Amino acid sequence: MRIRKIETMRVSVPLIKPFKTALRTVTTAYSVFVKLTDEDGRVGWGEAPPTHVITGDTLASIEYAITEVIGPQLIGIDIRERESLFRTLKRSIVRNTSAKAAVDMAIYDLIGQVAGLPLYQFLGGNRHELETDFTVSVNDPVEMAEDAERYVAQGFDVLKVKVGIGEIAEDIGRIRAIRNKVGKDVKIRLDANQGWHPKEAVFAIGKMEDAGLDIELIEQPVSADDLEGLKYVTDRTLTPIMADESVFSPKDALRLLGMRAADLMNIKLMKSGGIHEALKINALSEANGVECMVGSMIETKLGITAAAHFAASQSNVTRFDFDAPLMLSKDVVVGGIQYEGKSIRFSPLPGLGLIGKEMDQALKEAKK
């Protein structure tokens, strides 16, 4: 059961509609897929999208880190020796969390296969079904309201709305237009993607509270490294504040929890370096009475499948942001999670539930 080979391949899929945030605009989803083979012929899969403005990782850096640095150190390790395997992965290279996450996913895929269990059951088995929100990209108020209305018509009752561009009055206008269009029964959460200064954030959130816009939470209102600013906003608003880009590692989580700088945490495998470290962040948060959301970058169903298995396994993960595959023009993944509107269901197959030979063929077709 030792790791015999680690391969990488690039994948690109156009989006149905450009994805716009305060940090970037995305028209095509690029990823590095990882294929990890053990000496018994089992195959584990992982994925790493390059998210330069958040993780600092590029397609080239991800590939190099996996093939030239991480891979050679893992070849020959038995996948049943999990502690040694994940310790080696963590210490193999500084940062490079996306590359580590892709390899981590592939390892866990293999572990689930050896155990004969879907990964979410192996990790804890808290849920067997999830419901995702859907993200409204930042645009002018009319376009955002129309997008929101369309997503609600498709069955989504939780919207994650991107803000943080332009004047505060513009953001408030966007939210008011969406609330007027979708009504009071739809849950709205905001993501400013670091777009506000602390005092601006307090002002904006206060205006939204006074206007009765009924916002569930505000995600990462200020700069990722401004922990004091994040705490300033958390202490001065009634609306719950969620940390995202401020939390990459368990050490980051410990620091934020100690400061009481946020009410909630958003865990992403591309930030944490994979499931192994994400479990630690969630455990620390749970011990401090802080619930977590699991989110994603713009990635295919492969990476989202791994994130969903992690999220479904843990009771402290109470919110799910797994809409990225629904934004893509095609699905290049065979097996894995299945979408039925807002509902996500898991394959009964062990590991991530991917179908190896068909995956290889689908990826060959995608490159044509």
Short mmCIF file of N, CA and C in Angstrom, two decimals, residues 58-216:
data_model
loop_
_atom_site.label_atom_id
_atom_site.label_comp_id
_atom_site.label_asym_id
_atom_site.label_seq_id
_atom_site.Cartn_x
_atom_site.Cartn_y
_atom_site.Cartn_z
N THR A 58 0.39 29.64 -8.16
CA THR A 58 0.14 29.68 -9.60
C THR A 58 0.12 28.25 -10.13
N LEU A 59 -0.35 28.10 -11.36
CA LEU A 59 -0.33 26.77 -11.98
C LEU A 59 1.08 26.18 -11.97
N ALA A 60 2.04 26.98 -12.37
CA ALA A 60 3.42 26.49 -12.46
C ALA A 60 3.98 26.16 -11.09
N SER A 61 3.71 27.01 -10.10
CA SER A 61 4.26 26.75 -8.76
C SER A 61 3.64 25.51 -8.12
N ILE A 62 2.34 25.30 -8.39
CA ILE A 62 1.67 24.11 -7.86
C ILE A 62 2.27 22.85 -8.46
N GLU A 63 2.40 22.85 -9.77
CA GLU A 63 2.97 21.68 -10.45
C GLU A 63 4.39 21.39 -9.96
N TYR A 64 5.22 22.42 -9.89
CA TYR A 64 6.61 22.23 -9.47
C TYR A 64 6.68 21.70 -8.04
N ALA A 65 5.87 22.30 -7.15
CA ALA A 65 5.90 21.88 -5.75
C ALA A 65 5.53 20.40 -5.61
N ILE A 66 4.57 19.95 -6.40
CA ILE A 66 4.12 18.56 -6.29
C ILE A 66 5.12 17.60 -6.92
N THR A 67 5.54 17.89 -8.15
CA THR A 67 6.36 16.93 -8.89
C THR A 67 7.82 16.92 -8.45
N GLU A 68 8.34 18.10 -8.05
CA GLU A 68 9.77 18.19 -7.76
C GLU A 68 10.11 18.22 -6.27
N VAL A 69 9.14 18.59 -5.44
CA VAL A 69 9.45 18.73 -4.01
C VAL A 69 8.64 17.76 -3.15
N ILE A 70 7.33 17.84 -3.23
CA ILE A 70 6.48 17.02 -2.35
C ILE A 70 6.52 15.55 -2.77
N GLY A 71 6.27 15.29 -4.04
CA GLY A 71 6.18 13.92 -4.53
C GLY A 71 7.35 13.04 -4.16
N PRO A 72 8.59 13.46 -4.46
CA PRO A 72 9.73 12.60 -4.15
C PRO A 72 9.84 12.22 -2.67
N GLN A 73 9.34 13.08 -1.79
CA GLN A 73 9.42 12.79 -0.36
C GLN A 73 8.34 11.81 0.11
N LEU A 74 7.29 11.66 -0.68
CA LEU A 74 6.20 10.77 -0.28
C LEU A 74 6.29 9.39 -0.92
N ILE A 75 7.01 9.28 -2.02
CA ILE A 75 7.13 7.99 -2.69
C ILE A 75 7.70 6.95 -1.72
N GLY A 76 7.03 5.81 -1.65
CA GLY A 76 7.49 4.72 -0.80
C GLY A 76 6.88 4.67 0.58
N ILE A 77 6.14 5.72 0.99
CA ILE A 77 5.50 5.71 2.31
C ILE A 77 4.18 4.96 2.22
N ASP A 78 3.92 4.08 3.19
CA ASP A 78 2.68 3.32 3.26
C ASP A 78 1.54 4.25 3.66
N ILE A 79 0.44 4.23 2.90
CA ILE A 79 -0.66 5.15 3.19
C ILE A 79 -1.33 4.85 4.53
N ARG A 80 -1.08 3.66 5.09
CA ARG A 80 -1.64 3.35 6.41
C ARG A 80 -0.86 4.05 7.52
N GLU A 81 0.33 4.53 7.21
CA GLU A 81 1.14 5.26 8.19
C GLU A 81 0.79 6.75 8.10
N ARG A 82 -0.44 7.05 8.48
CA ARG A 82 -1.00 8.37 8.21
C ARG A 82 -0.24 9.50 8.90
N GLU A 83 0.11 9.32 10.15
CA GLU A 83 0.77 10.39 10.88
C GLU A 83 2.11 10.75 10.23
N SER A 84 2.86 9.73 9.87
CA SER A 84 4.14 9.97 9.20
C SER A 84 3.93 10.61 7.84
N LEU A 85 2.91 10.15 7.13
CA LEU A 85 2.64 10.65 5.79
C LEU A 85 2.27 12.13 5.81
N PHE A 86 1.34 12.50 6.69
CA PHE A 86 0.89 13.89 6.72
C PHE A 86 1.94 14.80 7.36
N ARG A 87 2.74 14.30 8.27
CA ARG A 87 3.83 15.10 8.82
C ARG A 87 4.86 15.41 7.74
N THR A 88 5.18 14.39 6.93
CA THR A 88 6.11 14.60 5.82
C THR A 88 5.55 15.61 4.82
N LEU A 89 4.27 15.49 4.50
CA LEU A 89 3.63 16.43 3.57
C LEU A 89 3.71 17.86 4.11
N LYS A 90 3.38 18.05 5.37
CA LYS A 90 3.38 19.39 5.96
C LYS A 90 4.77 20.01 5.94
N ARG A 91 5.80 19.19 6.24
CA ARG A 91 7.16 19.71 6.37
C ARG A 91 7.92 19.74 5.04
N SER A 92 7.31 19.22 3.99
CA SER A 92 8.02 19.09 2.71
C SER A 92 8.38 20.42 2.09
N ILE A 93 7.58 21.44 2.33
CA ILE A 93 7.79 22.75 1.72
C ILE A 93 7.02 23.79 2.53
N VAL A 94 7.57 24.99 2.63
CA VAL A 94 6.90 26.07 3.36
C VAL A 94 5.76 26.63 2.51
N ARG A 95 4.64 26.93 3.19
CA ARG A 95 3.45 27.46 2.51
C ARG A 95 3.01 26.54 1.37
N ASN A 96 2.80 27.05 0.16
CA ASN A 96 2.34 26.20 -0.96
C ASN A 96 1.14 25.35 -0.56
N THR A 97 0.17 25.99 0.08
CA THR A 97 -0.96 25.26 0.65
C THR A 97 -1.85 24.59 -0.39
N SER A 98 -1.94 25.18 -1.59
CA SER A 98 -2.79 24.57 -2.61
C SER A 98 -2.21 23.24 -3.09
N ALA A 99 -0.91 23.23 -3.33
CA ALA A 99 -0.24 21.99 -3.75
C ALA A 99 -0.39 20.92 -2.67
N LYS A 100 -0.20 21.31 -1.42
CA LYS A 100 -0.35 20.36 -0.31
C LYS A 100 -1.78 19.83 -0.24
N ALA A 101 -2.75 20.73 -0.46
CA ALA A 101 -4.16 20.32 -0.38
C ALA A 101 -4.49 19.27 -1.43
N ALA A 102 -3.99 19.45 -2.64
CA ALA A 102 -4.28 18.49 -3.71
C ALA A 102 -3.73 17.11 -3.37
N VAL A 103 -2.51 17.07 -2.83
CA VAL A 103 -1.90 15.79 -2.46
C VAL A 103 -2.63 15.19 -1.26
N ASP A 104 -2.98 16.04 -0.30
CA ASP A 104 -3.74 15.60 0.87
C ASP A 104 -5.05 14.93 0.45
N MET A 105 -5.79 15.54 -0.48
CA MET A 105 -7.04 14.96 -0.98
C MET A 105 -6.81 13.57 -1.56
N ALA A 106 -5.78 13.46 -2.38
CA ALA A 106 -5.49 12.18 -3.03
C ALA A 106 -5.14 11.11 -2.00
N ILE A 107 -4.40 11.50 -0.97
CA ILE A 107 -4.07 10.54 0.09
C ILE A 107 -5.34 10.09 0.80
N TYR A 108 -6.20 11.04 1.15
CA TYR A 108 -7.44 10.68 1.85
C TYR A 108 -8.35 9.85 0.96
N ASP A 109 -8.34 10.11 -0.34
CA ASP A 109 -9.11 9.29 -1.26
C ASP A 109 -8.65 7.84 -1.17
N LEU A 110 -7.34 7.63 -1.17
CA LEU A 110 -6.79 6.27 -1.05
C LEU A 110 -7.11 5.65 0.30
N ILE A 111 -6.99 6.44 1.36
CA ILE A 111 -7.28 5.92 2.70
C ILE A 111 -8.73 5.44 2.79
N GLY A 112 -9.65 6.23 2.24
CA GLY A 112 -11.06 5.83 2.24
C GLY A 112 -11.28 4.55 1.47
N GLN A 113 -10.56 4.41 0.35
CA GLN A 113 -10.68 3.19 -0.44
C GLN A 113 -10.18 1.97 0.33
N VAL A 114 -9.05 2.11 1.00
CA VAL A 114 -8.50 1.01 1.80
C VAL A 114 -9.46 0.65 2.94
N ALA A 115 -10.07 1.66 3.54
CA ALA A 115 -11.02 1.42 4.63
C ALA A 115 -12.35 0.87 4.13
N GLY A 116 -12.62 1.04 2.83
CA GLY A 116 -13.88 0.57 2.28
C GLY A 116 -15.06 1.44 2.62
N LEU A 117 -14.80 2.75 2.90
CA LEU A 117 -15.85 3.68 3.30
C LEU A 117 -15.80 4.96 2.49
N PRO A 118 -16.96 5.55 2.18
CA PRO A 118 -16.93 6.91 1.67
C PRO A 118 -16.17 7.79 2.67
N LEU A 119 -15.42 8.76 2.19
CA LEU A 119 -14.53 9.49 3.07
C LEU A 119 -15.27 10.19 4.20
N TYR A 120 -16.45 10.76 3.93
CA TYR A 120 -17.16 11.47 5.00
C TYR A 120 -17.51 10.53 6.15
N GLN A 121 -17.76 9.26 5.85
CA GLN A 121 -18.03 8.29 6.91
C GLN A 121 -16.75 7.93 7.66
N PHE A 122 -15.66 7.77 6.94
CA PHE A 122 -14.38 7.48 7.58
C PHE A 122 -13.98 8.60 8.53
N LEU A 123 -14.24 9.85 8.15
CA LEU A 123 -13.82 10.99 8.95
C LEU A 123 -14.75 11.31 10.11
N GLY A 124 -15.96 10.77 10.10
CA GLY A 124 -16.88 11.06 11.19
C GLY A 124 -18.34 10.78 10.89
N GLY A 125 -18.74 10.94 9.62
CA GLY A 125 -20.08 10.55 9.22
C GLY A 125 -21.20 11.33 9.84
N ASN A 126 -21.02 12.63 10.05
CA ASN A 126 -22.07 13.41 10.72
C ASN A 126 -23.32 13.60 9.87
N ARG A 127 -23.14 13.84 8.57
CA ARG A 127 -24.27 14.05 7.65
C ARG A 127 -24.08 13.19 6.41
N HIS A 128 -25.19 12.90 5.73
CA HIS A 128 -25.09 12.19 4.45
C HIS A 128 -25.61 13.04 3.30
N GLU A 129 -25.95 14.30 3.58
CA GLU A 129 -26.43 15.22 2.55
C GLU A 129 -26.16 16.64 3.01
N LEU A 130 -25.86 17.53 2.06
CA LEU A 130 -25.60 18.93 2.36
C LEU A 130 -26.46 19.82 1.47
N GLU A 131 -26.57 21.08 1.87
CA GLU A 131 -27.21 22.09 1.02
C GLU A 131 -26.27 23.27 0.86
N THR A 132 -25.99 23.64 -0.39
CA THR A 132 -25.08 24.74 -0.66
C THR A 132 -25.82 26.06 -0.87
N ASP A 133 -25.11 27.15 -0.62
CA ASP A 133 -25.61 28.46 -1.02
C ASP A 133 -25.28 28.67 -2.50
N PHE A 134 -25.61 29.85 -3.03
CA PHE A 134 -25.17 30.21 -4.38
C PHE A 134 -24.68 31.65 -4.33
N THR A 135 -23.58 31.91 -5.02
CA THR A 135 -22.91 33.21 -4.94
C THR A 135 -23.39 34.16 -6.03
N VAL A 136 -23.67 35.39 -5.60
CA VAL A 136 -24.03 36.47 -6.52
C VAL A 136 -22.80 37.35 -6.70
N SER A 137 -22.24 37.38 -7.91
CA SER A 137 -21.06 38.21 -8.17
C SER A 137 -21.38 39.69 -8.03
N VAL A 138 -20.35 40.48 -7.73
CA VAL A 138 -20.56 41.91 -7.56
C VAL A 138 -20.66 42.57 -8.94
N ASN A 139 -21.78 43.25 -9.15
CA ASN A 139 -22.05 44.00 -10.39
C ASN A 139 -22.91 45.19 -10.02
N ASP A 140 -23.59 45.80 -10.98
CA ASP A 140 -24.51 46.88 -10.62
C ASP A 140 -25.74 46.29 -9.94
N PRO A 141 -26.47 47.07 -9.15
CA PRO A 141 -27.58 46.55 -8.36
C PRO A 141 -28.65 45.81 -9.17
N VAL A 142 -28.98 46.33 -10.35
CA VAL A 142 -30.03 45.70 -11.16
C VAL A 142 -29.60 44.30 -11.60
N GLU A 143 -28.37 44.18 -12.10
CA GLU A 143 -27.89 42.88 -12.56
C GLU A 143 -27.79 41.89 -11.39
N MET A 144 -27.30 42.35 -10.25
CA MET A 144 -27.20 41.48 -9.09
C MET A 144 -28.57 41.00 -8.61
N ALA A 145 -29.54 41.90 -8.61
CA ALA A 145 -30.89 41.53 -8.19
C ALA A 145 -31.50 40.51 -9.15
N GLU A 146 -31.27 40.69 -10.44
CA GLU A 146 -31.78 39.73 -11.44
C GLU A 146 -31.10 38.37 -11.28
N ASP A 147 -29.78 38.38 -11.04
CA ASP A 147 -29.08 37.12 -10.81
C ASP A 147 -29.64 36.42 -9.57
N ALA A 148 -29.83 37.19 -8.50
CA ALA A 148 -30.34 36.61 -7.26
C ALA A 148 -31.72 36.00 -7.46
N GLU A 149 -32.58 36.70 -8.18
CA GLU A 149 -33.92 36.20 -8.45
C GLU A 149 -33.86 34.88 -9.23
N ARG A 150 -32.93 34.79 -10.20
CA ARG A 150 -32.79 33.58 -10.99
C ARG A 150 -32.32 32.40 -10.12
N TYR A 151 -31.38 32.64 -9.23
CA TYR A 151 -30.87 31.56 -8.38
C TYR A 151 -31.95 31.07 -7.41
N VAL A 152 -32.74 32.00 -6.90
CA VAL A 152 -33.84 31.61 -6.01
C VAL A 152 -34.88 30.79 -6.77
N ALA A 153 -35.14 31.18 -8.01
CA ALA A 153 -36.09 30.42 -8.85
C ALA A 153 -35.59 29.01 -9.11
N GLN A 154 -34.26 28.82 -9.07
CA GLN A 154 -33.67 27.50 -9.26
C GLN A 154 -33.67 26.67 -7.98
N GLY A 155 -34.14 27.25 -6.89
CA GLY A 155 -34.28 26.49 -5.65
C GLY A 155 -33.31 26.84 -4.54
N PHE A 156 -32.41 27.80 -4.77
CA PHE A 156 -31.45 28.18 -3.73
C PHE A 156 -32.09 29.19 -2.79
N ASP A 157 -32.04 28.89 -1.49
CA ASP A 157 -32.64 29.80 -0.52
C ASP A 157 -31.62 30.47 0.40
N VAL A 158 -30.33 30.27 0.10
CA VAL A 158 -29.25 31.00 0.78
C VAL A 158 -28.35 31.59 -0.30
N LEU A 159 -28.18 32.91 -0.28
CA LEU A 159 -27.35 33.60 -1.26
C LEU A 159 -26.13 34.20 -0.57
N LYS A 160 -24.97 33.98 -1.18
CA LYS A 160 -23.74 34.62 -0.72
C LYS A 160 -23.45 35.76 -1.69
N VAL A 161 -23.54 36.97 -1.21
CA VAL A 161 -23.48 38.15 -2.08
C VAL A 161 -22.13 38.83 -1.93
N LYS A 162 -21.45 39.05 -3.05
CA LYS A 162 -20.16 39.71 -3.06
C LYS A 162 -20.34 41.23 -3.03
N VAL A 163 -19.59 41.87 -2.12
CA VAL A 163 -19.60 43.33 -2.02
C VAL A 163 -18.15 43.79 -1.85
N GLY A 164 -17.96 45.06 -1.49
CA GLY A 164 -16.62 45.55 -1.21
C GLY A 164 -15.98 46.32 -2.34
N ILE A 165 -16.74 46.67 -3.39
CA ILE A 165 -16.22 47.47 -4.50
C ILE A 165 -16.98 48.79 -4.56
N GLY A 166 -16.24 49.90 -4.66
CA GLY A 166 -16.88 51.20 -4.76
C GLY A 166 -17.23 51.79 -3.41
N GLU A 167 -18.15 52.73 -3.41
CA GLU A 167 -18.57 53.40 -2.18
C GLU A 167 -19.50 52.52 -1.35
N ILE A 168 -19.51 52.79 -0.06
CA ILE A 168 -20.38 52.04 0.85
C ILE A 168 -21.84 52.14 0.41
N ALA A 169 -22.24 53.31 -0.05
CA ALA A 169 -23.62 53.49 -0.49
C ALA A 169 -23.96 52.56 -1.65
N GLU A 170 -22.97 52.29 -2.50
CA GLU A 170 -23.20 51.36 -3.61
C GLU A 170 -23.45 49.95 -3.11
N ASP A 171 -22.65 49.51 -2.13
CA ASP A 171 -22.85 48.18 -1.57
C ASP A 171 -24.23 48.06 -0.91
N ILE A 172 -24.62 49.08 -0.17
CA ILE A 172 -25.94 49.05 0.47
C ILE A 172 -27.04 49.02 -0.59
N GLY A 173 -26.84 49.77 -1.67
CA GLY A 173 -27.81 49.74 -2.77
C GLY A 173 -27.91 48.37 -3.40
N ARG A 174 -26.80 47.68 -3.54
CA ARG A 174 -26.81 46.32 -4.10
C ARG A 174 -27.64 45.38 -3.21
N ILE A 175 -27.39 45.44 -1.92
CA ILE A 175 -28.09 44.54 -1.00
C ILE A 175 -29.58 44.88 -0.94
N ARG A 176 -29.89 46.15 -0.92
CA ARG A 176 -31.31 46.55 -0.89
C ARG A 176 -32.04 46.06 -2.14
N ALA A 177 -31.40 46.18 -3.29
CA ALA A 177 -32.02 45.73 -4.54
C ALA A 177 -32.27 44.23 -4.51
N ILE A 178 -31.30 43.47 -3.99
CA ILE A 178 -31.46 42.02 -3.91
C ILE A 178 -32.55 41.64 -2.93
N ARG A 179 -32.55 42.27 -1.76
CA ARG A 179 -33.58 41.95 -0.75
C ARG A 179 -34.97 42.28 -1.27
N ASN A 180 -35.11 43.39 -1.95
CA ASN A 180 -36.42 43.75 -2.51
C ASN A 180 -36.88 42.74 -3.56
N LYS A 181 -35.91 42.18 -4.30
CA LYS A 181 -36.26 41.25 -5.38
C LYS A 181 -36.59 39.85 -4.86
N VAL A 182 -35.85 39.35 -3.87
CA VAL A 182 -36.03 37.95 -3.44
C VAL A 182 -36.94 37.81 -2.22
N GLY A 183 -37.27 38.90 -1.55
CA GLY A 183 -38.15 38.81 -0.40
C GLY A 183 -37.42 38.49 0.89
N LYS A 184 -38.20 38.37 1.96
CA LYS A 184 -37.61 38.24 3.31
C LYS A 184 -37.25 36.81 3.70
N ASP A 185 -37.74 35.81 2.96
CA ASP A 185 -37.52 34.42 3.36
C ASP A 185 -36.19 33.84 2.88
N VAL A 186 -35.52 34.54 1.99
CA VAL A 186 -34.23 34.08 1.49
C VAL A 186 -33.12 34.59 2.41
N LYS A 187 -32.23 33.70 2.79
CA LYS A 187 -31.12 34.08 3.66
C LYS A 187 -30.02 34.71 2.82
N ILE A 188 -29.52 35.87 3.27
CA ILE A 188 -28.45 36.57 2.56
C ILE A 188 -27.24 36.69 3.48
N ARG A 189 -26.10 36.23 2.98
CA ARG A 189 -24.83 36.43 3.68
C ARG A 189 -23.91 37.23 2.74
N LEU A 190 -23.09 38.10 3.28
CA LEU A 190 -22.24 38.97 2.48
C LEU A 190 -20.77 38.56 2.58
N ASP A 191 -20.04 38.76 1.50
CA ASP A 191 -18.60 38.54 1.49
C ASP A 191 -17.93 39.77 0.90
N ALA A 192 -17.23 40.52 1.75
CA ALA A 192 -16.57 41.75 1.30
C ALA A 192 -15.18 41.49 0.74
N ASN A 193 -14.64 40.28 0.91
CA ASN A 193 -13.32 39.94 0.38
C ASN A 193 -12.27 41.01 0.70
N GLN A 194 -12.25 41.45 1.96
CA GLN A 194 -11.26 42.41 2.45
C GLN A 194 -11.47 43.82 1.90
N GLY A 195 -12.64 44.11 1.37
CA GLY A 195 -12.85 45.35 0.63
C GLY A 195 -13.08 46.60 1.45
N TRP A 196 -13.27 46.49 2.76
CA TRP A 196 -13.56 47.66 3.59
C TRP A 196 -12.45 47.91 4.60
N HIS A 197 -12.34 49.15 5.05
CA HIS A 197 -11.53 49.47 6.22
C HIS A 197 -12.40 49.24 7.46
N PRO A 198 -11.80 49.04 8.62
CA PRO A 198 -12.61 48.71 9.81
C PRO A 198 -13.75 49.69 10.10
N LYS A 199 -13.47 51.00 10.08
CA LYS A 199 -14.53 51.96 10.39
C LYS A 199 -15.60 51.98 9.30
N GLU A 200 -15.16 51.81 8.05
CA GLU A 200 -16.13 51.70 6.96
C GLU A 200 -17.04 50.51 7.17
N ALA A 201 -16.45 49.39 7.59
CA ALA A 201 -17.23 48.17 7.79
C ALA A 201 -18.27 48.36 8.88
N VAL A 202 -17.87 48.97 9.98
CA VAL A 202 -18.82 49.22 11.08
C VAL A 202 -19.95 50.13 10.60
N PHE A 203 -19.58 51.15 9.85
CA PHE A 203 -20.59 52.08 9.32
C PHE A 203 -21.55 51.35 8.38
N ALA A 204 -21.00 50.58 7.44
CA ALA A 204 -21.82 49.89 6.46
C ALA A 204 -22.75 48.89 7.11
N ILE A 205 -22.21 48.09 8.02
CA ILE A 205 -23.03 47.05 8.67
C ILE A 205 -24.12 47.70 9.53
N GLY A 206 -23.77 48.79 10.19
CA GLY A 206 -24.77 49.51 10.98
C GLY A 206 -25.91 50.02 10.12
N LYS A 207 -25.58 50.56 8.96
CA LYS A 207 -26.61 51.05 8.04
C LYS A 207 -27.51 49.91 7.57
N MET A 208 -26.90 48.75 7.29
CA MET A 208 -27.69 47.60 6.86
C MET A 208 -28.60 47.10 7.98
N GLU A 209 -28.07 47.11 9.20
CA GLU A 209 -28.90 46.69 10.35
C GLU A 209 -30.06 47.66 10.54
N ASP A 210 -29.79 48.96 10.45
CA ASP A 210 -30.84 49.97 10.64
C ASP A 210 -31.90 49.88 9.54
N ALA A 211 -31.46 49.47 8.34
CA ALA A 211 -32.40 49.37 7.21
C ALA A 211 -33.20 48.08 7.23
N GLY A 212 -32.91 47.19 8.18
CA GLY A 212 -33.64 45.93 8.27
C GLY A 212 -33.38 44.99 7.12
N LEU A 213 -32.15 45.00 6.57
CA LEU A 213 -31.84 44.14 5.43
C LEU A 213 -31.61 42.69 5.84
N ASP A 214 -31.53 42.43 7.12
CA ASP A 214 -31.51 41.06 7.66
C ASP A 214 -30.38 40.22 7.05
N ILE A 215 -29.16 40.62 7.34
CA ILE A 215 -27.98 39.92 6.84
C ILE A 215 -27.57 38.84 7.84
N GLU A 216 -27.38 37.62 7.34
CA GLU A 216 -27.04 36.50 8.22
C GLU A 216 -25.64 36.67 8.82
#
